Amino acid sequence: VEEWCRYFVEEKNEKVGAFIIEGGMSVGGVILPPQSYLKRCAKAIRAAGGLYIADEVQTGFGRLGSCFWAFQYNGSDVVPDIVTVGKPFGNGLPLAAVITTKEVSDAFESMGVEYFNTFGGNPVSCAAGLAVLDEIEKKGLQHHALITGQYLISRFEDLKQSLPIIGDVRGCGLFVGLDLIKNNTTLEPATKECSFLCSILKEKYAVLTSIDGPFNNVLVIKPPMCFSKTDVDTFVSAFEAAVVNDLSKADLGNVSKTPT
């Protein structure tokens, strides 16, 4: 990011418009940034005339457990210029929001452009959003996500010892990815195997997961915030059975990517 900012400013004589990033990169394969990464990115972007936009659509509202927003992960004290939220905000009802600093909102207002949204301010969806915030606080769901997530990761770390297809277990709270591989030496992505497991978990074991990562080999676990340790045990047992009993007998020749 710093390199590209220098390129646009020094070589192209241009400003940067904005930098948008998930605090936890789900589509990238459940990647959490190293300490100070977001802070350094924001500093470089702002120096180049741009804004730092935090995409919290998948990772916000306490899902990581250790923080309420993913941009706070690892003790980061960076404050975005814009934050986008959606999906879990309405818990099934259509609701999204854009949160900005006063400086950004004032600049937008000064442009004289009318903001119009056909469904903006829907009272039912807004009531759902308020209820979601109340439930997270009253039931301690952020802390619950942290504790349950630690248990989930530990269970899969143990399973990794007996199932070599698990190359890596990563994430935080209830935002976890299983990086599936074919070989522990080459780390070749187990793309077809991942697709098969995602499908068989749904069809045979009634367990829903998704697939992400540049090689489509990361099984993503992002359950509801009320997910319990009992649910973890059920899920881990289903995954182990799917690998041992189903994947071992599967013909992967015609397996294509499972749409998630």
CSV table of C-alpha atoms in Angstrom, one decimal:
chain,number,residue,atom,x,y,z
A,1,VAL,CA,0.0,0.0,0.0
A,2,GLU,CA,2.8,2.4,0.9
A,3,GLU,CA,4.5,1.6,-2.4
A,4,TRP,CA,1.4,2.2,-4.5
A,5,CYS,CA,0.8,5.5,-2.7
A,6,ARG,CA,4.3,6.6,-3.5
A,7,TYR,CA,3.8,5.6,-7.1
A,8,PHE,CA,0.6,7.6,-7.6
A,9,VAL,CA,1.8,10.7,-5.7
A,10,GLU,CA,5.5,10.8,-6.9
A,11,GLU,CA,5.3,9.2,-10.4
A,12,LYS,CA,1.7,9.9,-11.6
A,13,ASN,CA,1.3,13.2,-9.7
A,14,GLU,CA,-2.1,12.0,-8.6
A,15,LYS,CA,-3.9,11.7,-5.3
A,16,VAL,CA,-5.3,8.5,-4.0
A,17,GLY,CA,-9.1,8.3,-3.7
A,18,ALA,CA,-9.6,5.7,-1.0
A,19,PHE,CA,-8.4,2.4,0.4
A,20,ILE,CA,-11.1,-0.2,1.3
A,21,ILE,CA,-10.3,-3.4,3.2
A,22,GLU,CA,-12.0,-5.9,5.4
A,23,GLY,CA,-10.4,-6.0,8.9
A,24,GLY,CA,-10.6,-9.7,8.5
A,25,MET,CA,-10.3,-10.8,4.9
A,26,SER,CA,-12.9,-13.5,4.4
A,27,VAL,CA,-12.9,-13.8,0.6
A,28,GLY,CA,-9.1,-13.9,0.8
A,29,GLY,CA,-9.3,-17.0,2.9
A,30,VAL,CA,-9.8,-15.8,6.5
A,31,ILE,CA,-6.7,-13.6,6.7
A,32,LEU,CA,-6.2,-11.4,9.8
A,33,PRO,CA,-3.7,-8.6,9.3
A,34,PRO,CA,-0.5,-8.4,11.3
A,35,GLN,CA,-0.2,-5.8,14.1
A,36,SER,CA,0.2,-2.2,12.9
A,37,TYR,CA,-0.6,-3.2,9.3
A,38,LEU,CA,-3.9,-1.2,9.1
A,39,LYS,CA,-2.4,1.7,10.9
A,40,ARG,CA,0.5,2.0,8.5
A,41,CYS,CA,-1.9,1.6,5.5
A,42,ALA,CA,-4.2,4.4,6.8
A,43,LYS,CA,-1.2,6.7,7.4
A,44,ALA,CA,0.0,6.1,3.8
A,45,ILE,CA,-3.4,6.6,2.3
A,46,ARG,CA,-4.2,9.8,4.1
A,47,ALA,CA,-0.7,11.2,3.3
A,48,ALA,CA,-1.6,10.5,-0.4
A,49,GLY,CA,-4.9,12.4,0.0
A,50,GLY,CA,-7.2,9.4,0.4
A,51,LEU,CA,-9.6,7.9,2.9
A,52,TYR,CA,-9.4,4.6,4.8
A,53,ILE,CA,-12.7,2.7,4.5
A,54,ALA,CA,-13.2,-0.3,6.8
A,55,ASP,CA,-15.5,-3.0,5.4
A,56,GLU,CA,-17.2,-4.6,8.5
A,57,VAL,CA,-20.0,-6.3,6.6
A,58,GLN,CA,-18.8,-9.8,7.5
A,59,THR,CA,-16.6,-9.3,10.5
A,60,GLY,CA,-18.2,-6.5,12.6
A,61,PHE,CA,-20.5,-6.6,15.6
A,62,GLY,CA,-18.2,-8.7,17.9
A,63,ARG,CA,-17.7,-11.7,15.6
A,64,LEU,CA,-14.0,-11.8,16.3
A,65,GLY,CA,-14.6,-11.9,20.0
A,66,SER,CA,-11.5,-10.0,21.0
A,67,CYS,CA,-12.9,-6.7,19.5
A,68,PHE,CA,-16.2,-5.3,18.4
A,69,TRP,CA,-14.9,-4.2,15.0
A,70,ALA,CA,-12.3,-6.1,13.0
A,71,PHE,CA,-10.3,-3.0,12.4
A,72,GLN,CA,-9.6,-3.0,16.2
A,73,TYR,CA,-8.0,-6.5,16.0
A,74,ASN,CA,-4.6,-7.0,17.6
A,75,GLY,CA,-5.1,-3.9,19.7
A,76,SER,CA,-5.1,-1.6,16.7
A,77,ASP,CA,-6.1,2.0,17.6
A,78,VAL,CA,-6.6,3.2,14.0
A,79,VAL,CA,-9.9,5.0,13.4
A,80,PRO,CA,-11.3,4.6,9.8
A,81,ASP,CA,-12.8,7.6,7.9
A,82,ILE,CA,-15.7,5.4,6.7
A,83,VAL,CA,-17.1,2.1,8.1
A,84,THR,CA,-19.6,0.0,6.1
A,85,VAL,CA,-21.8,-2.5,7.9
A,86,GLY,CA,-24.6,-4.8,6.7
A,87,LYS,CA,-25.7,-8.5,6.8
A,88,PRO,CA,-25.7,-9.3,10.5
A,89,PHE,CA,-26.9,-5.8,11.4
A,90,GLY,CA,-30.5,-6.8,10.7
A,91,ASN,CA,-30.1,-10.5,11.6
A,92,GLY,CA,-31.9,-11.5,8.4
A,93,LEU,CA,-33.8,-8.3,7.7
A,94,PRO,CA,-32.3,-6.0,5.0
A,95,LEU,CA,-30.3,-3.4,6.8
A,96,ALA,CA,-27.0,-1.7,6.1
A,97,ALA,CA,-25.3,1.5,7.2
A,98,VAL,CA,-22.4,3.8,6.3
A,99,ILE,CA,-20.7,5.4,9.3
A,100,THR,CA,-18.4,8.4,8.7
A,101,THR,CA,-16.4,10.9,10.6
A,102,LYS,CA,-18.0,14.4,10.8
A,103,GLU,CA,-15.3,15.7,8.5
A,104,VAL,CA,-16.4,13.2,5.7
A,105,SER,CA,-20.1,13.8,6.2
A,106,ASP,CA,-19.6,17.6,6.2
A,107,ALA,CA,-17.6,17.4,3.0
A,108,PHE,CA,-20.4,15.3,1.4
A,109,GLU,CA,-23.0,17.8,2.5
A,110,SER,CA,-21.0,20.7,1.1
A,111,MET,CA,-21.1,19.1,-2.4
A,112,GLY,CA,-24.8,19.9,-2.6
A,113,VAL,CA,-25.7,16.4,-3.8
A,114,GLU,CA,-29.0,15.1,-2.7
A,115,TYR,CA,-28.8,11.6,-1.1
A,116,PHE,CA,-31.8,9.5,-1.9
A,117,ASN,CA,-32.5,5.9,-0.9
A,118,THR,CA,-35.8,4.2,-1.7
A,119,PHE,CA,-35.7,1.9,1.3
A,120,GLY,CA,-33.6,4.1,3.6
A,121,GLY,CA,-35.0,4.4,7.2
A,122,ASN,CA,-37.3,1.4,6.9
A,123,PRO,CA,-38.8,1.3,10.5
A,124,VAL,CA,-39.0,-2.5,10.7
A,125,SER,CA,-35.4,-3.0,9.6
A,126,CYS,CA,-34.2,-0.2,11.9
A,127,ALA,CA,-36.1,-1.8,14.9
A,128,ALA,CA,-34.3,-5.1,14.1
A,129,GLY,CA,-31.0,-3.3,14.0
A,130,LEU,CA,-31.6,-1.8,17.4
A,131,ALA,CA,-32.7,-5.2,18.8
A,132,VAL,CA,-29.5,-6.8,17.4
A,133,LEU,CA,-27.3,-4.3,19.3
A,134,ASP,CA,-29.3,-4.8,22.5
A,135,GLU,CA,-29.0,-8.6,22.2
A,136,ILE,CA,-25.3,-8.5,21.6
A,137,GLU,CA,-24.9,-6.4,24.8
A,138,LYS,CA,-27.4,-8.1,27.0
A,139,LYS,CA,-26.3,-11.7,26.2
A,140,GLY,CA,-22.6,-10.9,26.1
A,141,LEU,CA,-22.3,-12.3,22.6
A,142,GLN,CA,-18.9,-10.8,21.8
A,143,HIS,CA,-17.3,-12.5,24.8
A,144,HIS,CA,-19.3,-15.7,23.9
A,145,ALA,CA,-17.8,-15.6,20.4
A,146,LEU,CA,-14.3,-15.3,21.8
A,147,ILE,CA,-14.7,-18.2,24.2
A,148,THR,CA,-16.5,-20.5,21.8
A,149,GLY,CA,-14.1,-19.6,19.0
A,150,GLN,CA,-11.1,-20.5,21.1
A,151,TYR,CA,-12.7,-23.9,21.8
A,152,LEU,CA,-13.5,-24.3,18.1
A,153,ILE,CA,-10.0,-23.6,17.0
A,154,SER,CA,-8.5,-25.8,19.7
A,155,ARG,CA,-10.7,-28.7,18.6
A,156,PHE,CA,-9.6,-28.4,15.0
A,157,GLU,CA,-5.9,-27.9,16.1
A,158,ASP,CA,-6.2,-31.3,17.8
A,159,LEU,CA,-7.9,-32.9,14.8
A,160,LYS,CA,-5.2,-31.5,12.6
A,161,GLN,CA,-2.8,-34.0,14.1
A,162,SER,CA,-4.8,-37.0,12.8
A,163,LEU,CA,-6.1,-35.4,9.5
A,164,PRO,CA,-3.3,-34.2,7.3
A,165,ILE,CA,-5.8,-32.5,4.9
A,166,ILE,CA,-5.9,-29.7,7.5
A,167,GLY,CA,-3.0,-27.5,6.6
A,168,ASP,CA,-3.8,-24.6,8.8
A,169,VAL,CA,-6.4,-23.5,11.3
A,170,ARG,CA,-6.7,-19.7,11.6
A,171,GLY,CA,-9.0,-16.9,12.6
A,172,CYS,CA,-10.4,-15.4,15.8
A,173,GLY,CA,-13.7,-15.8,17.6
A,174,LEU,CA,-16.4,-17.1,15.3
A,175,PHE,CA,-14.5,-16.2,12.2
A,176,VAL,CA,-12.4,-19.3,11.4
A,177,GLY,CA,-10.9,-20.9,8.3
A,178,LEU,CA,-9.6,-24.4,7.6
A,179,ASP,CA,-6.9,-24.3,4.9
A,180,LEU,CA,-7.2,-27.7,3.3
A,181,ILE,CA,-4.1,-29.1,1.5
A,182,LYS,CA,-3.2,-32.3,-0.4
A,183,ASN,CA,0.4,-32.5,0.7
A,184,ASN,CA,2.1,-31.3,3.9
A,185,THR,CA,5.3,-30.8,2.0
A,186,THR,CA,4.1,-29.0,-1.2
A,187,LEU,CA,1.1,-27.4,0.5
A,188,GLU,CA,-0.9,-28.0,-2.7
A,189,PRO,CA,-4.4,-26.6,-2.2
A,190,ALA,CA,-7.1,-29.3,-1.8
A,191,THR,CA,-9.6,-27.4,-4.0
A,192,LYS,CA,-11.8,-30.3,-5.1
A,193,GLU,CA,-11.7,-31.9,-1.7
A,194,CYS,CA,-12.8,-28.6,-0.1
A,195,SER,CA,-15.7,-28.4,-2.5
A,196,PHE,CA,-16.7,-32.0,-1.8
A,197,LEU,CA,-16.6,-31.5,1.9
A,198,CYS,CA,-18.6,-28.4,1.8
A,199,SER,CA,-21.3,-30.2,-0.2
A,200,ILE,CA,-21.4,-33.4,1.9
A,201,LEU,CA,-21.5,-31.5,5.2
A,202,LYS,CA,-24.6,-29.8,4.0
A,203,GLU,CA,-26.3,-32.8,2.3
A,204,LYS,CA,-25.5,-35.6,4.8
A,205,TYR,CA,-24.7,-33.8,8.1
A,206,ALA,CA,-26.9,-30.7,7.8
A,207,VAL,CA,-23.9,-28.5,8.5
A,208,LEU,CA,-23.5,-25.2,6.5
A,209,THR,CA,-20.1,-23.9,5.7
A,210,SER,CA,-18.7,-21.8,2.8
A,211,ILE,CA,-15.5,-21.7,0.6
A,212,ASP,CA,-13.1,-18.9,0.1
A,213,GLY,CA,-9.5,-18.2,-0.6
A,214,PRO,CA,-7.7,-17.6,-3.9
A,215,PHE,CA,-7.5,-21.3,-4.6
A,216,ASN,CA,-11.0,-22.1,-3.2
A,217,ASN,CA,-9.5,-24.4,-0.6
A,218,VAL,CA,-10.4,-22.7,2.6
A,219,LEU,CA,-13.5,-24.0,4.4
A,220,VAL,CA,-14.9,-20.9,6.2
A,221,ILE,CA,-16.7,-21.3,9.5
A,222,LYS,CA,-18.9,-18.2,10.4
A,223,PRO,CA,-21.8,-19.6,12.5
A,224,PRO,CA,-24.4,-17.5,14.3
A,225,MET,CA,-23.2,-15.7,17.3
A,226,CYS,CA,-25.2,-18.0,19.6
A,227,PHE,CA,-23.1,-21.0,18.4
A,228,SER,CA,-22.3,-23.1,21.5
A,229,LYS,CA,-19.6,-25.5,22.5
A,230,THR,CA,-22.1,-28.3,22.0
A,231,ASP,CA,-22.5,-27.1,18.4
A,232,VAL,CA,-18.8,-27.1,18.0
A,233,ASP,CA,-18.6,-30.7,19.1
A,234,THR,CA,-21.3,-31.6,16.6
A,235,PHE,CA,-19.6,-29.8,13.8
A,236,VAL,CA,-16.1,-31.2,14.5
A,237,SER,CA,-17.5,-34.7,14.6
A,238,ALA,CA,-19.4,-34.2,11.3
A,239,PHE,CA,-16.2,-32.8,9.7
A,240,GLU,CA,-14.1,-35.8,10.9
A,241,ALA,CA,-16.7,-38.3,9.7
A,242,ALA,CA,-17.0,-36.5,6.3
A,243,VAL,CA,-13.2,-36.7,5.8
A,244,VAL,CA,-12.7,-40.3,7.1
A,245,ASN,CA,-15.9,-42.0,5.8
A,246,ASP,CA,-16.9,-39.9,2.8
A,247,LEU,CA,-13.9,-38.2,1.3
A,248,SER,CA,-11.8,-41.3,1.4
A,249,LYS,CA,-14.3,-43.0,-0.9
A,250,ALA,CA,-15.2,-40.1,-3.1
A,251,ASP,CA,-14.6,-39.8,-6.9
A,252,LEU,CA,-13.3,-36.3,-7.3
A,253,GLY,CA,-13.0,-36.5,-11.0
A,254,ASN,CA,-16.2,-34.6,-11.7
A,255,VAL,CA,-16.2,-32.4,-8.7
A,256,SER,CA,-16.6,-28.7,-9.5
A,257,LYS,CA,-16.6,-25.6,-7.3
A,258,THR,CA,-19.5,-25.7,-4.8
A,259,PRO,CA,-21.3,-22.3,-5.0
A,260,THR,CA,-21.5,-20.7,-1.6
